[in-house]
Coordinates of C-alpha atoms and ligand atoms in Angstrom, one line a residue:
M19 CA 88.4 115.1 95.3
S20 CA 86.5 112.0 96.1
H21 CA 84.2 111.1 99.0
I22 CA 85.5 107.5 99.1
T23 CA 88.3 108.4 101.5
N24 CA 85.9 110.3 103.8
P25 CA 85.8 108.3 107.0
S26 CA 82.0 109.1 107.5
Y27 CA 81.3 107.6 103.9
I28 CA 83.2 104.5 104.8
T29 CA 81.6 103.9 108.2
G30 CA 78.2 105.0 106.7
I31 CA 78.3 102.4 103.8
M32 CA 79.6 99.7 106.1
K33 CA 76.8 100.2 108.6
E34 CA 74.2 100.4 105.6
R35 CA 75.5 97.1 104.2
G36 CA 76.1 95.3 107.4
F37 CA 79.8 95.1 106.3
S38 CA 82.7 94.8 108.7
T39 CA 86.3 94.7 107.6
K40 CA 88.0 91.3 107.5
K41 CA 91.4 91.1 108.9
R42 CA 92.2 87.8 107.0
F43 CA 91.9 89.9 103.6
G44 CA 94.2 92.6 104.9
Q45 CA 91.4 95.2 104.6
N46 CA 92.8 98.6 105.6
F47 CA 91.0 101.4 103.6
L48 CA 92.7 104.6 102.8
I49 CA 91.1 107.8 104.3
D50 CA 93.7 110.4 103.1
Q51 CA 92.9 112.0 99.8
N52 CA 96.3 113.5 99.5
I53 CA 98.0 110.1 99.7
V54 CA 95.5 108.7 97.1
E55 CA 96.4 111.6 94.8
R56 CA 100.2 111.0 95.2
I57 CA 99.8 107.4 94.3
I58 CA 97.8 108.2 91.3
Q59 CA 100.2 111.0 90.2
S60 CA 103.2 108.6 90.6
A61 CA 101.4 106.1 88.3
G62 CA 101.3 108.9 85.8
L63 CA 98.8 107.1 83.6
Q64 CA 99.2 108.2 79.9
R65 CA 96.5 108.3 77.2
G66 CA 95.9 104.7 75.8
E67 CA 97.1 103.0 78.9
W68 CA 95.3 100.3 80.9
A69 CA 95.5 99.9 84.7
L70 CA 95.4 96.6 86.7
E71 CA 94.5 97.1 90.4
I72 CA 94.6 94.5 93.1
G73 CA 92.2 94.9 96.0
P74 CA 90.1 97.9 95.1
G75 CA 88.4 97.8 98.6
L76 CA 85.8 100.5 98.5
G77 CA 87.4 102.1 95.4
A78 CA 89.6 104.9 96.8
L79 CA 92.1 104.4 93.9
T80 CA 89.9 102.8 91.4
V81 CA 87.7 105.9 90.9
H82 CA 90.7 107.9 89.9
L83 CA 92.2 105.1 87.8
G84 CA 88.9 105.0 85.9
E85 CA 89.2 108.7 85.2
Q86 CA 92.8 108.4 83.8
A87 CA 93.1 105.0 82.2
D88 CA 91.6 103.9 79.1
H89 CA 90.2 101.0 81.2
V90 CA 90.8 99.7 84.7
V91 CA 90.4 96.0 85.7
A92 CA 90.3 95.7 89.6
I93 CA 90.4 92.2 91.1
E94 CA 88.7 92.0 94.5
I95 CA 88.4 88.8 96.5
D96 CA 85.6 90.0 98.9
S97 CA 82.3 89.4 97.3
N98 CA 80.6 91.9 99.7
L99 CA 83.0 94.7 98.4
V100 CA 82.4 93.5 94.8
D101 CA 78.7 94.1 95.2
I102 CA 79.2 97.5 96.7
L103 CA 81.7 98.6 93.9
E104 CA 79.4 97.5 91.3
E105 CA 76.9 99.9 92.4
T106 CA 79.0 102.8 93.5
L107 CA 81.7 102.8 90.7
A108 CA 79.4 101.8 87.8
S109 CA 81.4 102.9 84.7
E110 CA 82.1 101.5 81.2
K111 CA 85.7 102.1 82.0
I112 CA 85.9 100.1 85.2
T113 CA 85.7 96.3 85.5
I114 CA 85.5 95.0 89.0
W115 CA 86.5 91.3 88.8
A116 CA 85.5 89.0 91.7
G117 CA 88.4 86.6 92.4
D118 CA 91.6 85.8 94.1
A119 CA 94.4 87.9 92.4
L120 CA 97.0 85.2 93.1
E121 CA 95.0 82.5 91.5
E122 CA 93.7 84.5 88.5
N123 CA 95.4 84.3 85.1
W124 CA 95.8 88.1 84.6
E125 CA 96.5 88.0 81.0
E126 CA 93.4 85.9 80.2
L127 CA 91.3 88.1 82.6
L128 CA 92.5 91.3 80.9
G129 CA 91.8 89.8 77.5
S130 CA 88.3 88.9 78.4
C131 CA 87.8 92.7 79.3
G132 CA 89.0 93.7 75.8
W133 CA 92.6 94.4 76.5
Q134 CA 94.8 93.8 73.4
G135 CA 98.2 94.4 74.6
Q136 CA 98.1 98.0 75.3
P137 CA 100.7 99.3 77.8
L138 CA 99.5 98.6 81.5
K139 CA 100.1 100.1 84.9
F140 CA 99.8 98.2 88.0
V141 CA 98.5 100.1 90.9
A142 CA 97.6 98.6 94.4
N143 CA 97.4 99.1 98.1
L144 CA 98.2 95.6 98.5
P145 CA 96.7 93.2 101.1
Y146 CA 99.7 92.9 103.5
Y147 CA 99.5 89.0 103.8
L148 CA 100.0 88.6 100.0
T149 CA 102.4 91.5 99.2
T150 CA 105.5 89.5 98.2
P151 CA 103.8 86.8 96.2
L152 CA 101.7 89.4 94.3
I153 CA 104.8 91.6 93.5
M154 CA 106.8 88.5 92.3
K155 CA 103.7 87.5 90.2
A156 CA 103.5 91.0 88.6
L157 CA 107.3 91.2 88.0
E158 CA 107.6 87.6 86.6
S159 CA 104.5 88.0 84.4
E160 CA 105.1 88.8 80.7
L161 CA 102.7 91.6 80.8
P162 CA 103.8 94.9 79.4
F163 CA 103.7 96.9 82.7
T164 CA 105.2 100.4 82.3
S165 CA 105.3 100.8 86.1
L166 CA 104.2 99.3 89.3
V167 CA 103.2 101.6 92.0
V168 CA 102.4 99.6 95.2
M169 CA 101.7 100.4 98.9
V170 CA 103.2 97.9 101.2
Q171 CA 104.2 97.5 104.8
K172 CA 107.2 99.7 105.4
E173 CA 109.4 96.8 106.4
V174 CA 108.6 95.0 102.9
A175 CA 109.4 98.3 101.2
T176 CA 112.8 98.3 103.1
R177 CA 113.5 94.8 101.9
M178 CA 112.4 95.6 98.3
L179 CA 114.8 98.6 98.2
A180 CA 117.7 97.0 100.1
S181 CA 121.3 96.6 98.6
A182 CA 123.8 93.9 99.2
G183 CA 125.4 93.9 102.6
S184 CA 122.4 95.1 104.4
K185 CA 120.5 92.8 106.8
D186 CA 117.2 93.5 104.9
F187 CA 118.8 92.3 101.6
G188 CA 117.3 89.0 100.3
I189 CA 115.3 87.2 97.6
L190 CA 112.7 89.9 97.3
S191 CA 115.4 92.6 96.9
L192 CA 117.1 90.5 94.2
V193 CA 113.9 89.9 92.3
V194 CA 113.1 93.6 92.3
Q195 CA 116.6 94.5 91.1
Y196 CA 116.6 91.9 88.5
Y197 CA 113.3 93.1 86.8
S198 CA 113.1 96.8 87.6
T199 CA 114.5 100.0 88.7
S200 CA 112.9 100.8 92.0
S201 CA 112.4 103.9 94.1
L202 CA 110.7 104.9 97.3
V203 CA 107.7 107.3 96.6
M204 CA 106.8 108.1 100.2
N205 CA 106.3 106.7 103.6
V206 CA 102.7 106.4 104.9
P207 CA 101.8 106.5 108.6
R208 CA 99.3 103.8 109.9
T209 CA 96.9 106.6 111.0
V210 CA 95.6 107.1 107.4
F211 CA 93.7 103.8 107.2
I212 CA 90.4 102.5 108.7
P213 CA 91.0 100.3 110.5
A214 CA 94.6 101.4 111.5
P215 CA 97.0 98.5 110.8
A216 CA 99.7 97.6 113.4
V217 CA 102.6 98.9 111.1
D218 CA 103.4 101.8 108.9
S219 CA 103.4 101.6 105.1
A220 CA 105.3 102.9 102.3
V221 CA 104.7 103.4 98.6
V222 CA 107.2 102.0 96.1
E223 CA 107.5 102.6 92.4
L224 CA 109.0 99.8 90.2
V225 CA 109.8 100.4 86.6
P226 CA 110.3 97.1 84.7
R227 CA 113.3 96.9 82.3
A228 CA 115.5 94.2 80.8
P229 CA 117.7 92.5 83.3
E230 CA 121.1 94.0 83.8
V231 CA 122.7 90.7 84.4
D232 CA 123.1 87.8 81.9
A233 CA 123.0 84.5 83.7
P234 CA 120.1 82.3 82.6
R235 CA 117.0 83.3 84.7
T236 CA 116.0 79.9 86.0
E237 CA 119.4 78.8 87.1
L238 CA 120.2 82.2 88.6
F239 CA 117.2 82.1 90.8
A240 CA 117.8 78.5 91.7
V241 CA 121.2 79.6 93.0
I242 CA 119.8 82.6 94.8
R243 CA 117.2 80.6 96.5
A244 CA 119.7 77.9 97.6
G245 CA 122.1 80.7 98.9
F246 CA 119.3 82.3 101.0
G247 CA 117.6 79.0 101.9
Q248 CA 120.0 78.5 104.8
R249 CA 120.7 82.2 105.5
R250 CA 123.0 81.5 108.5
K251 CA 125.4 79.3 106.6
T252 CA 128.2 80.5 104.4
V253 CA 127.1 80.7 100.9
R254 CA 129.5 77.9 99.9
N255 CA 127.8 75.5 102.4
A256 CA 124.3 76.8 101.4
L257 CA 125.1 75.8 97.9
K258 CA 126.4 72.4 98.5
P259 CA 122.9 70.6 97.9
L260 CA 122.3 72.5 94.7
A261 CA 125.8 71.6 93.4
K262 CA 125.1 68.0 94.2
E263 CA 121.7 68.2 92.4
W264 CA 123.6 69.7 89.4
G265 CA 126.2 67.0 89.5
I266 CA 129.1 69.5 90.4
S267 CA 131.8 68.2 92.8
L268 CA 133.0 70.2 95.8
E269 CA 136.2 71.0 93.9
G270 CA 134.0 72.2 91.0
L271 CA 132.0 74.4 93.5
D272 CA 135.2 75.8 95.0
Q273 CA 136.5 76.4 91.5
A274 CA 133.3 78.3 90.6
F275 CA 133.8 80.6 93.6
L276 CA 137.4 81.2 92.6
Q277 CA 136.7 82.0 89.0
A278 CA 133.8 84.3 90.0
E279 CA 136.0 86.1 92.5
I280 CA 133.6 85.6 95.3
N281 CA 134.5 84.8 98.9
P282 CA 132.9 81.4 99.7
A283 CA 132.9 82.2 103.4
H284 CA 130.5 85.1 103.0
R285 CA 126.8 84.8 103.7
A286 CA 124.3 85.2 100.9
E287 CA 123.2 88.8 101.8
R288 CA 126.8 89.9 101.1
L289 CA 126.5 89.0 97.4
S290 CA 125.1 91.4 94.9
L291 CA 122.9 90.4 91.9
E292 CA 125.9 90.7 89.7
D293 CA 127.8 88.3 92.1
F294 CA 125.1 85.8 91.9
S295 CA 125.1 86.2 88.1
R296 CA 128.9 85.4 87.8
L297 CA 128.7 82.6 90.3
T298 CA 125.7 81.0 88.3
K299 CA 127.6 81.2 85.0
E300 CA 130.8 79.6 86.6
L301 CA 128.7 76.8 88.1
L302 CA 127.1 76.2 84.9
K303 CA 130.4 75.6 83.2
G304 CA 130.8 72.7 85.6
V305 CA 127.5 71.0 84.8
Ligands
SAM6 N1 92.4 99.8 97.7 C1 91.7 100.0 98.9 C2 92.3 101.2 99.6 O1 93.3 101.5 99.3 O2 91.5 101.8 100.4 C3 91.8 98.8 99.8 C4 93.3 98.1 100.2 S1 93.2 97.0 101.4 C5 94.8 97.2 102.0 C6 93.4 95.5 100.4 C7 92.3 95.0 99.5 O3 92.7 93.7 98.9 C8 91.0 94.6 100.3 O4 89.9 95.2 99.6 C9 90.9 93.1 100.3 O5 89.6 92.6 100.3 C10 91.6 92.8 98.9 N2 92.2 91.4 98.9 C11 92.8 90.7 99.8 N3 93.1 89.5 99.4 C12 92.9 89.6 98.0 C13 93.2 88.6 96.9 N4 93.9 87.5 97.2 N5 92.8 88.9 95.7 C14 92.2 90.2 95.5 N6 91.9 91.1 96.4 C15 92.3 90.7 97.7

């Protein structure tokens, strides 16, 4: 048990420090200890592992990560919270880093805390305004994350876990599928935060693995981005500008669809990761 999720602790410390939550930083603090414990359990930290947390807030997750990980590095943008955490969570196993998680170089930062390549877990109740870029940054990083357990808005979780053909399927779903195996841990109602956000949340677990498709990554994501860039167009029309940029004629574009056995009249959300991979490889033959 921890007192950090106790609403009277939160309101008390805020009053004592003259701190009020900042909407612009997506500050919604967890007040449900069961949910905290489920998140920590899902992370399943093993001996020898490190944890990277984004946005520790008042430390609801951090305190438990500090108990289980060899070391936890938690990046917090709000200097008021950093001051509080440095007093309330003082421990040799916890480093509170003041900074913007999107801007920081995580590898350098971890290295400066003594990290030497040990397996890592990424655990966070993410600020909602930065969810997608932070998840992309974590997945695209070369860091040896053994899992990522993230709390996000429910709608974002739905997009992360969507399959081809669903209206929620898009670039985020494809990035998640490219880099990891994903699953829903639980849905979380808005009532378990102070202040309560306007939407419900969900916890998602991502387990990174080698990609299951073999198109070259940069070109694959260029095709995916172009395909979804003009979502309401057919995928053929959406890909015309990229084909031109790559020096591929319209006949070449049509040939690539034919060879990849993909209907050019479909919209991008109908194409699976495997379809995008085949299409990318066919397009590259014409470059
Ligand atoms: N982990 C705490 C909890 O579960 O109660 C707080 C989670 S709150 C949803 C998000 C946290 O991310 C806040 O503490 C906020 O100040 C912090 N934050 C927002 N933007 C950030 C950024 N760019 N870099 C690091 N932390 C950020």
